[in-house]
mmCIF file of C-alpha atoms in Angstrom:
data_model
loop_
_atom_site.group_PDB
_atom_site.id
_atom_site.type_symbol
_atom_site.label_atom_id
_atom_site.label_comp_id
_atom_site.label_asym_id
_atom_site.label_seq_id
_atom_site.Cartn_x
_atom_site.Cartn_y
_atom_site.Cartn_z
ATOM 1 C CA UNK A 116 208.419 36.760 139.573
ATOM 2 C CA UNK A 117 208.385 35.337 143.516
ATOM 3 C CA UNK A 118 206.116 32.265 142.423
ATOM 4 C CA UNK A 119 208.595 31.473 139.094
ATOM 5 C CA UNK A 120 211.549 31.812 141.545
ATOM 6 C CA UNK A 121 210.255 29.506 143.866
ATOM 7 C CA UNK A 122 209.475 26.620 141.216
ATOM 8 C CA UNK A 123 212.993 27.476 140.113
ATOM 9 C CA UNK A 124 215.098 27.247 143.325
ATOM 10 C CA UNK A 125 212.551 25.125 146.329
ATOM 11 C CA UNK A 126 215.366 25.482 148.329
ATOM 12 C CA UNK A 127 216.291 28.941 148.641
ATOM 13 C CA UNK A 128 213.582 30.851 150.947
ATOM 14 C CA UNK A 129 213.539 34.522 150.092
ATOM 15 C CA UNK A 130 210.612 36.790 150.548
ATOM 16 C CA UNK A 131 209.123 38.758 147.934
ATOM 17 C CA UNK A 132 210.523 42.044 149.055
ATOM 18 C CA UNK A 133 214.139 40.373 149.187
ATOM 19 C CA UNK A 134 214.101 39.176 145.765
ATOM 20 C CA UNK A 135 212.607 42.885 144.207
ATOM 21 C CA UNK A 136 215.517 44.092 146.190
ATOM 22 C CA UNK A 137 218.006 41.828 144.588
ATOM 23 C CA UNK A 138 216.686 42.652 141.077
ATOM 24 C CA UNK A 139 217.078 45.998 141.586
ATOM 25 C CA UNK A 140 220.299 46.112 142.919
ATOM 26 C CA UNK A 141 221.391 44.008 139.996
ATOM 27 C CA UNK A 142 219.688 46.062 137.306
ATOM 28 C CA UNK A 143 221.257 49.519 138.981
ATOM 29 C CA UNK A 144 224.669 47.855 139.472
ATOM 30 C CA UNK A 145 225.010 47.083 135.981
ATOM 31 C CA UNK A 146 226.144 43.501 136.992
ATOM 32 C CA UNK A 147 225.298 41.542 134.113
ATOM 33 C CA UNK A 148 224.720 43.405 130.326
ATOM 34 C CA UNK A 149 221.295 42.232 128.725
ATOM 35 C CA UNK A 150 222.879 39.655 126.323
ATOM 36 C CA UNK A 151 224.307 38.407 129.898
ATOM 37 C CA UNK A 152 220.846 38.240 131.390
ATOM 38 C CA UNK A 153 219.165 36.825 128.295
ATOM 39 C CA UNK A 154 221.729 34.087 128.377
ATOM 40 C CA UNK A 155 220.868 33.296 132.051
ATOM 41 C CA UNK A 156 217.308 33.539 131.747
ATOM 42 C CA UNK A 157 217.391 30.882 128.916
ATOM 43 C CA UNK A 158 219.711 28.696 131.147
ATOM 44 C CA UNK A 159 217.069 28.997 134.031
ATOM 45 C CA UNK A 160 213.866 28.456 132.235
ATOM 46 C CA UNK A 161 213.758 25.121 130.325
ATOM 47 C CA UNK A 162 212.162 24.519 127.554
ATOM 48 C CA UNK A 163 210.516 21.462 127.829
ATOM 49 C CA UNK A 164 206.673 20.513 127.340
ATOM 50 C CA UNK A 165 206.759 19.764 131.468
ATOM 51 C CA UNK A 166 208.152 23.174 132.203
ATOM 52 C CA UNK A 167 205.466 25.059 129.558
ATOM 53 C CA UNK A 168 204.137 27.264 132.260
ATOM 54 C CA UNK A 169 207.756 28.104 133.676
ATOM 55 C CA UNK A 170 208.293 29.289 129.961
ATOM 56 C CA UNK A 171 204.632 31.414 129.895
ATOM 57 C CA UNK A 172 206.371 33.044 133.397
ATOM 58 C CA UNK A 173 209.332 34.216 131.722
ATOM 59 C CA UNK A 174 207.807 36.967 129.793
ATOM 60 C CA UNK A 175 206.177 38.044 132.935
ATOM 61 C CA UNK A 176 209.829 37.702 134.980
ATOM 62 C CA UNK A 177 211.178 40.245 132.013
ATOM 63 C CA UNK A 178 207.852 42.736 132.100
ATOM 64 C CA UNK A 179 208.034 42.502 136.079
ATOM 65 C CA UNK A 180 212.107 43.690 136.281
ATOM 66 C CA UNK A 181 211.118 46.560 133.913
ATOM 67 C CA UNK A 182 208.395 47.526 136.245
ATOM 68 C CA UNK A 183 210.524 46.968 139.157
ATOM 69 C CA UNK A 184 213.243 49.623 137.597
ATOM 70 C CA UNK A 185 210.899 51.755 136.495
ATOM 71 C CA UNK A 186 209.649 51.977 140.268
ATOM 72 C CA UNK A 187 212.883 52.820 141.575
ATOM 73 C CA UNK A 188 213.538 55.697 139.330
ATOM 74 C CA UNK A 189 210.083 56.844 139.330
ATOM 75 C CA UNK A 190 209.465 59.516 142.264
ATOM 76 C CA UNK A 191 205.782 58.803 141.736
ATOM 77 C CA UNK A 192 203.987 56.532 143.956
ATOM 78 C CA UNK A 193 201.390 54.678 141.797
ATOM 79 C CA UNK A 194 199.254 51.753 141.899
ATOM 80 C CA UNK A 195 200.845 48.060 141.699
ATOM 81 C CA UNK A 196 198.236 47.157 139.300
ATOM 82 C CA UNK A 197 199.263 50.204 137.119
ATOM 83 C CA UNK A 198 201.553 49.348 134.326
ATOM 84 C CA UNK A 199 205.213 51.191 133.392
ATOM 85 C CA UNK A 200 203.134 53.574 130.679
ATOM 86 C CA UNK A 201 201.242 54.990 133.358
ATOM 87 C CA UNK A 202 204.097 55.973 135.593
ATOM 88 C CA UNK A 203 206.040 56.876 133.084
ATOM 89 C CA UNK A 204 203.453 59.560 132.277
ATOM 90 C CA UNK A 205 203.154 60.527 135.754
ATOM 91 C CA UNK A 206 206.605 61.027 136.147
ATOM 92 C CA UNK A 207 206.801 63.486 132.946
ATOM 93 C CA UNK A 208 203.936 65.189 133.963
ATOM 94 C CA UNK A 209 205.168 66.217 137.065
ATOM 95 C CA UNK A 210 208.680 66.837 135.517
ATOM 96 C CA UNK A 211 206.466 69.385 133.150
ATOM 97 C CA UNK A 212 205.066 70.808 136.065
ATOM 98 C CA UNK A 213 208.354 71.422 137.779
ATOM 99 C CA UNK A 214 209.863 72.871 134.612
ATOM 100 C CA UNK A 215 207.320 75.457 134.304
ATOM 101 C CA UNK A 216 207.326 76.245 137.883
ATOM 102 C CA UNK A 217 211.114 76.959 137.443
ATOM 103 C CA UNK A 218 211.027 79.116 134.358
ATOM 104 C CA UNK A 219 208.127 81.205 136.288
ATOM 105 C CA UNK A 220 210.297 81.746 139.169
ATOM 106 C CA UNK A 221 213.299 82.379 137.018
ATOM 107 C CA UNK A 222 211.442 85.024 135.329
ATOM 108 C CA UNK A 223 210.657 86.898 138.232
ATOM 109 C CA UNK A 224 213.765 87.013 139.751
ATOM 110 C CA UNK A 225 216.523 89.172 139.546
ATOM 111 C CA UNK A 226 220.323 88.239 138.569
ATOM 112 C CA UNK A 227 221.423 89.082 141.823
ATOM 113 C CA UNK A 228 218.939 86.906 143.665
ATOM 114 C CA UNK A 229 218.937 83.714 141.957
ATOM 115 C CA UNK A 230 220.569 80.668 143.646
ATOM 116 C CA UNK A 231 223.445 79.335 143.131
ATOM 117 C CA UNK A 232 223.095 75.872 141.400
ATOM 118 C CA UNK A 233 225.526 73.187 142.160
ATOM 119 C CA UNK A 234 227.858 70.786 140.576
ATOM 120 C CA UNK A 235 225.596 67.405 139.686
ATOM 121 C CA UNK A 236 227.244 64.321 139.486
ATOM 122 C CA UNK A 237 227.299 62.445 135.775
ATOM 123 C CA UNK A 238 225.007 59.558 136.816
ATOM 124 C CA UNK A 239 222.414 57.458 134.958
ATOM 125 C CA UNK A 240 219.519 58.880 136.837
ATOM 126 C CA UNK A 241 220.387 62.723 136.312
ATOM 127 C CA UNK A 242 221.294 62.152 132.739
ATOM 128 C CA UNK A 243 218.049 60.322 132.126
ATOM 129 C CA UNK A 244 216.307 63.653 133.931
ATOM 130 C CA UNK A 245 218.144 65.921 131.595
ATOM 131 C CA UNK A 246 217.227 64.071 128.681
ATOM 132 C CA UNK A 247 213.719 63.820 129.677
ATOM 133 C CA UNK A 248 213.541 67.640 129.904
ATOM 134 C CA UNK A 249 215.328 68.478 126.667
ATOM 135 C CA UNK A 250 212.427 68.088 124.688
ATOM 136 C CA UNK A 251 210.132 69.739 127.080
ATOM 137 C CA UNK A 252 212.341 73.090 126.370
ATOM 138 C CA UNK A 253 211.472 73.506 122.743
ATOM 139 C CA UNK A 254 208.185 75.240 123.350
ATOM 140 C CA UNK A 255 209.725 77.411 125.577
ATOM 141 C CA UNK A 256 212.452 78.399 123.632
ATOM 142 C CA UNK A 257 210.751 78.912 120.500
ATOM 143 C CA UNK A 258 208.329 81.565 121.934
ATOM 144 C CA UNK A 259 211.572 83.190 123.503
ATOM 145 C CA UNK A 260 211.547 87.119 123.109
ATOM 146 C CA UNK A 261 215.298 88.179 123.752
ATOM 147 C CA UNK A 262 218.187 86.760 124.806
ATOM 148 C CA UNK A 263 217.349 87.772 128.426
ATOM 149 C CA UNK A 264 214.434 85.122 128.150
ATOM 150 C CA UNK A 265 216.568 82.368 126.801
ATOM 151 C CA UNK A 266 218.624 83.008 129.758
ATOM 152 C CA UNK A 267 216.065 82.510 132.346
ATOM 153 C CA UNK A 268 214.212 79.592 130.592
ATOM 154 C CA UNK A 269 217.701 77.905 130.222
ATOM 155 C CA UNK A 270 218.408 79.028 134.136
ATOM 156 C CA UNK A 271 214.954 77.726 135.034
ATOM 157 C CA UNK A 272 215.669 73.989 133.416
ATOM 158 C CA UNK A 273 218.655 73.677 135.221
ATOM 159 C CA UNK A 274 216.739 74.971 138.798
ATOM 160 C CA UNK A 275 213.898 71.827 137.800
ATOM 161 C CA UNK A 276 216.519 69.550 137.087
ATOM 162 C CA UNK A 277 218.073 70.119 140.583
ATOM 163 C CA UNK A 278 214.916 69.874 142.391
ATOM 164 C CA UNK A 279 213.839 66.793 140.351
ATOM 165 C CA UNK A 280 216.887 65.404 141.613
ATOM 166 C CA UNK A 281 216.590 66.383 145.093
ATOM 167 C CA UNK A 282 219.935 68.721 145.398
ATOM 168 C CA UNK A 283 220.589 71.012 147.609
ATOM 169 C CA UNK A 284 220.197 74.852 146.399
ATOM 170 C CA UNK A 285 222.300 77.793 148.499
ATOM 171 C CA UNK A 286 219.550 80.629 149.471
ATOM 172 C CA UNK A 287 222.671 82.927 148.610
ATOM 173 C CA UNK A 288 222.639 85.048 146.134
ATOM 174 C CA UNK A 289 225.057 85.055 143.043
ATOM 175 C CA UNK A 290 226.396 88.543 143.178
ATOM 176 C CA UNK A 291 229.121 88.431 145.826
ATOM 177 C CA UNK A 292 229.712 84.673 145.447
ATOM 178 C CA UNK A 293 230.462 84.682 149.578
ATOM 179 C CA UNK A 294 228.199 84.359 152.145
ATOM 180 C CA UNK A 295 227.944 87.577 154.330
ATOM 181 C CA UNK A 296 227.803 85.693 157.620
ATOM 182 C CA UNK A 297 230.396 86.564 160.561
ATOM 183 C CA UNK A 298 232.814 83.575 160.782
ATOM 184 C CA UNK A 299 232.265 81.886 164.475
ATOM 185 C CA UNK A 300 235.795 82.346 165.118
ATOM 186 C CA UNK A 301 235.387 85.864 164.631
ATOM 187 C CA UNK A 302 232.015 86.167 166.998
ATOM 188 C CA UNK A 303 233.724 84.010 169.930
ATOM 189 C CA UNK A 304 236.743 86.650 169.874
ATOM 190 C CA UNK A 305 234.234 89.459 169.920
ATOM 191 C CA UNK A 306 232.624 88.352 172.551
ATOM 192 C CA UNK A 307 235.942 87.908 174.793
ATOM 193 C CA UNK A 308 236.669 91.378 173.922
ATOM 194 C CA UNK A 309 232.901 92.745 174.819
ATOM 195 C CA UNK A 310 233.022 90.934 178.265
ATOM 196 C CA UNK A 311 236.585 92.343 178.983
ATOM 197 C CA UNK A 312 235.605 95.627 178.238
ATOM 198 C CA UNK A 313 232.521 95.288 180.529
ATOM 199 C CA UNK A 314 234.830 94.076 183.304
ATOM 200 C CA UNK A 315 237.231 96.652 182.527
ATOM 201 C CA UNK A 316 234.778 99.212 183.256
ATOM 202 C CA UNK A 317 233.411 97.817 186.393
ATOM 203 C CA UNK A 318 237.146 97.481 187.955
ATOM 204 C CA UNK A 319 237.377 101.405 186.955
ATOM 205 C CA UNK A 320 234.235 102.233 188.954
ATOM 206 C CA UNK A 321 235.399 100.004 191.932
ATOM 207 C CA UNK A 322 238.709 101.849 191.787
ATOM 208 C CA UNK A 323 237.205 105.537 191.912
ATOM 209 C CA UNK A 324 234.786 104.462 194.942
ATOM 210 C CA UNK A 325 231.800 102.734 193.857
ATOM 211 C CA UNK A 326 231.164 99.977 196.226
ATOM 212 C CA UNK A 327 227.725 98.736 194.870
ATOM 213 C CA UNK A 328 227.382 95.055 195.513
ATOM 214 C CA UNK A 329 226.848 94.245 191.962
ATOM 215 C CA UNK A 330 230.207 96.026 191.440
ATOM 216 C CA UNK A 331 231.965 94.238 194.429
ATOM 217 C CA UNK A 332 230.737 90.799 193.501
ATOM 218 C CA UNK A 333 232.357 91.271 189.948
ATOM 219 C CA UNK A 334 235.621 92.557 191.410
ATOM 220 C CA UNK A 335 235.685 89.358 193.385
ATOM 221 C CA UNK A 336 234.803 86.974 190.265
ATOM 222 C CA UNK A 337 237.954 89.079 188.534
ATOM 223 C CA UNK A 338 240.159 87.840 191.262
ATOM 224 C CA UNK A 339 238.606 84.429 191.723
ATOM 225 C CA UNK A 340 241.569 82.122 191.853
ATOM 226 C CA UNK A 341 244.303 84.089 193.335
ATOM 227 C CA UNK A 342 245.134 85.325 196.600
ATOM 228 C CA UNK A 343 244.109 88.920 196.160
ATOM 229 C CA UNK A 344 241.655 90.116 198.800
ATOM 230 C CA UNK A 345 239.621 93.432 198.392
ATOM 231 C CA UNK A 346 240.915 94.284 202.333
ATOM 232 C CA UNK A 347 244.547 94.229 201.556
ATOM 233 C CA UNK A 348 246.058 97.574 201.327
ATOM 234 C CA UNK A 349 247.569 97.391 197.889
ATOM 235 C CA UNK A 350 244.411 96.711 196.168
ATOM 236 C CA UNK A 351 244.338 99.519 194.122
ATOM 237 C CA UNK A 352 247.501 98.570 192.442
ATOM 238 C CA UNK A 353 246.423 95.074 191.789
ATOM 239 C CA UNK A 354 242.914 96.643 190.184
ATOM 240 C CA UNK A 355 245.755 98.869 187.860
ATOM 241 C CA UNK A 356 247.580 95.743 186.936
ATOM 242 C CA UNK A 357 244.296 93.848 186.762
ATOM 243 C CA UNK A 358 243.130 96.622 184.240
ATOM 244 C CA UNK A 359 246.534 96.814 182.058
ATOM 245 C CA UNK A 360 246.281 92.827 181.611
ATOM 246 C CA UNK A 361 242.761 93.071 180.109
ATOM 247 C CA UNK A 362 243.631 95.830 177.780
ATOM 248 C CA UNK A 363 246.730 93.435 176.651
ATOM 249 C CA UNK A 364 244.721 90.784 176.137
ATOM 250 C CA UNK A 365 241.988 93.055 174.156
ATOM 251 C CA UNK A 366 244.677 94.662 171.904
ATOM 252 C CA UNK A 367 245.839 90.847 171.137
ATOM 253 C CA UNK A 368 242.454 89.934 170.380
ATOM 254 C CA UNK A 369 242.237 92.366 168.221
ATOM 255 C CA UNK A 370 245.431 92.014 166.328
ATOM 256 C CA UNK A 371 244.094 88.261 165.815
ATOM 257 C CA UNK A 372 240.945 89.222 164.091
ATOM 258 C CA UNK A 373 242.539 91.684 161.669
ATOM 259 C CA UNK A 374 245.845 88.599 161.302
ATOM 260 C CA UNK A 375 242.694 86.588 160.124
ATOM 261 C CA UNK A 376 240.961 88.856 158.378
ATOM 262 C CA UNK A 377 243.947 89.646 156.194
ATOM 263 C CA UNK A 378 244.986 86.169 155.511
ATOM 264 C CA UNK A 379 241.041 85.527 154.439
ATOM 265 C CA UNK A 380 241.527 88.240 152.299
ATOM 266 C CA UNK A 381 244.412 87.243 150.447
ATOM 267 C CA UNK A 382 243.333 83.389 150.185
ATOM 268 C CA UNK A 383 239.882 84.897 148.950
ATOM 269 C CA UNK A 384 242.046 87.108 146.469
ATOM 270 C CA UNK A 385 243.940 84.358 145.346
ATOM 271 C CA UNK A 386 241.461 81.955 144.157
ATOM 272 C CA UNK A 387 239.654 84.528 142.665
ATOM 273 C CA UNK A 388 242.896 85.629 140.742
ATOM 274 C CA UNK A 389 242.839 81.951 139.699
ATOM 275 C CA UNK A 390 239.186 81.664 138.508
ATOM 276 C CA UNK A 391 237.991 85.359 137.363
ATOM 277 C CA UNK A 392 241.175 88.031 137.093
ATOM 278 C CA UNK A 393 238.368 90.432 136.170
ATOM 279 C CA UNK A 394 236.161 90.311 139.099
ATOM 280 C CA UNK A 395 239.219 90.321 141.166
ATOM 281 C CA UNK A 396 240.601 93.708 139.494
ATOM 282 C CA UNK A 397 236.856 95.142 139.909
ATOM 283 C CA UNK A 398 236.883 94.804 143.511
ATOM 284 C CA UNK A 399 240.360 96.155 143.888
ATOM 285 C CA UNK A 400 238.960 99.644 142.859
ATOM 286 C CA UNK A 401 238.381 102.124 144.843
ATOM 287 C CA UNK A 402 235.110 104.321 144.152
ATOM 288 C CA UNK A 403 236.267 108.066 143.329
ATOM 289 C CA UNK A 404 235.587 110.591 146.107
ATOM 290 C CA UNK A 405 234.374 113.703 144.777
ATOM 291 C CA UNK A 406 233.460 116.889 146.288
ATOM 292 C CA UNK A 407 230.018 117.853 147.362
ATOM 293 C CA UNK A 408 230.524 121.753 146.968
ATOM 294 C CA UNK A 409 230.466 124.000 143.509
ATOM 295 C CA UNK A 410 233.227 123.647 141.086
ATOM 296 C CA UNK A 411 235.610 126.693 140.837
ATOM 297 C CA UNK A 412 235.048 128.710 137.836
ATOM 298 C CA UNK A 413 237.961 129.422 135.708
ATOM 299 C CA UNK A 414 238.675 133.174 137.171
ATOM 300 C CA UNK A 415 239.467 131.834 140.749
ATOM 301 C CA UNK A 416 241.949 128.984 139.285
ATOM 302 C CA UNK A 417 243.585 131.670 137.240
ATOM 303 C CA UNK A 418 244.382 133.678 140.040
ATOM 304 C CA UNK A 419 245.257 131.200 142.465
ATOM 305 C CA UNK A 420 248.037 129.918 140.747
ATOM 306 C CA UNK A 421 249.066 133.328 139.396
ATOM 307 C CA UNK A 422 249.665 134.334 143.060
ATOM 308 C CA UNK A 423 251.423 131.256 143.501
ATOM 309 C CA UNK A 424 253.915 131.267 140.412
ATOM 310 C CA UNK A 425 253.669 134.908 139.322
ATOM 311 C CA UNK A 426 254.312 137.261 142.097
ATOM 312 C CA UNK A 427 258.053 137.317 143.256
ATOM 313 C CA UNK A 428 258.594 136.290 146.766
ATOM 314 C CA UNK A 429 261.569 137.002 148.947
ATOM 315 C CA UNK A 430 262.166 133.791 151.410
ATOM 316 C CA UNK A 431 264.490 134.334 154.569
ATOM 317 C CA UNK A 432 267.118 131.808 154.323
ATOM 318 C CA UNK A 433 269.139 130.412 157.035
ATOM 319 C CA UNK A 434 272.800 130.261 157.143
ATOM 320 C CA UNK A 435 272.674 126.558 156.288
ATOM 321 C CA UNK A 436 271.971 127.948 152.556
ATOM 322 C CA UNK A 437 275.532 129.402 152.594
ATOM 323 C CA UNK A 438 277.285 125.843 153.683
ATOM 324 C CA UNK A 439 275.353 124.149 151.196
ATOM 325 C CA UNK A 440 276.687 126.541 148.520
ATOM 326 C CA UNK A 441 280.327 126.406 149.864
ATOM 327 C CA UNK A 442 279.879 122.722 149.485
ATOM 328 C CA UNK A 443 278.472 122.404 146.035
ATOM 329 C CA UNK A 444 280.643 125.090 144.574
ATOM 330 C CA UNK A 445 283.147 122.173 143.513
ATOM 331 C CA UNK A 446 280.730 120.703 141.445
ATOM 332 C CA UNK A 447 281.008 120.629 137.739
ATOM 333 C CA UNK A 448 277.665 122.323 136.593
ATOM 334 C CA UNK A 449 275.890 120.141 133.560
ATOM 335 C CA UNK A 450 276.203 121.297 130.069
ATOM 336 C CA UNK A 451 272.522 123.020 129.102
ATOM 337 C CA UNK A 452 270.452 120.497 127.754
ATOM 338 C CA UNK A 453 268.979 122.262 123.734
ATOM 339 C CA UNK A 454 265.784 120.107 122.532
ATOM 340 C CA UNK A 455 265.344 121.363 118.794
ATOM 341 C CA UNK A 456 262.372 120.164 116.332
ATOM 342 C CA UNK A 457 263.173 117.216 114.355
ATOM 343 C CA UNK A 458 262.747 117.854 110.352
#
């Protein structure tokens, strides 16, 4: 191809690699269709007898173009002397091996531990991979034992497609749909709370009379940048004010965590309501808490409720009941309601 291009365009200096890159870009970007490429080839290669060598090289140009396109879409590295058929067979064999490994792995993995598959772009390469794997699934589907095995085969095929095209797979399980990792903002706030609590503990120790060098050094660091000195007479009051300030900061940070957590929960519930309402309602259900002791028998239950409803009780009514009775004396009583059976 490079020799033919040099004969057609002797004034243009181009390397073999640069020419192959140009051809690869034209073929992959679909700049020209098949008819336009054929017309350009006929115009570029004259049909006179003087350029018979150029006409003989034209089929070689088309063959080399096909080989370049096959090399672009083939993940297997083959020798330059091999033709496109060998490269295609090696590619199909590697895809078949990847498919078999994915199906075996999926069959031995529970549904909760399967990775979440990403959404793939509808590119020509991805469609070509799917079209190549579809005929390979026939053998597995015909030997499927039940619906669960069919599901494992189909999921394994989708997993194989993701691995062939190099898509990123999530390591999190499919059960929760959310990562269980603690957010970075919460980790930072909790670290502040832990440091503040440790500082409060050392300030209290110093206020109680503990003058160890480590405690004294911490107290001096707590009052760094202020005009407070440990030898001044109102140091105990300053310690109390500093401790109260730290406690208020801890309370504010705790409220911030609760506020952020509630907002995140509302956001996830609203998003889940749009996508899967059944799953949302199931997550809102509270577990039924039952007693661990033995259930009461019928005689005990009857005796308990009989003591409440059947035995007369003399209530000690105070003077307020007479006031309420005098206020309600002017209220007209409601007519009695008689419920009869409809015939």
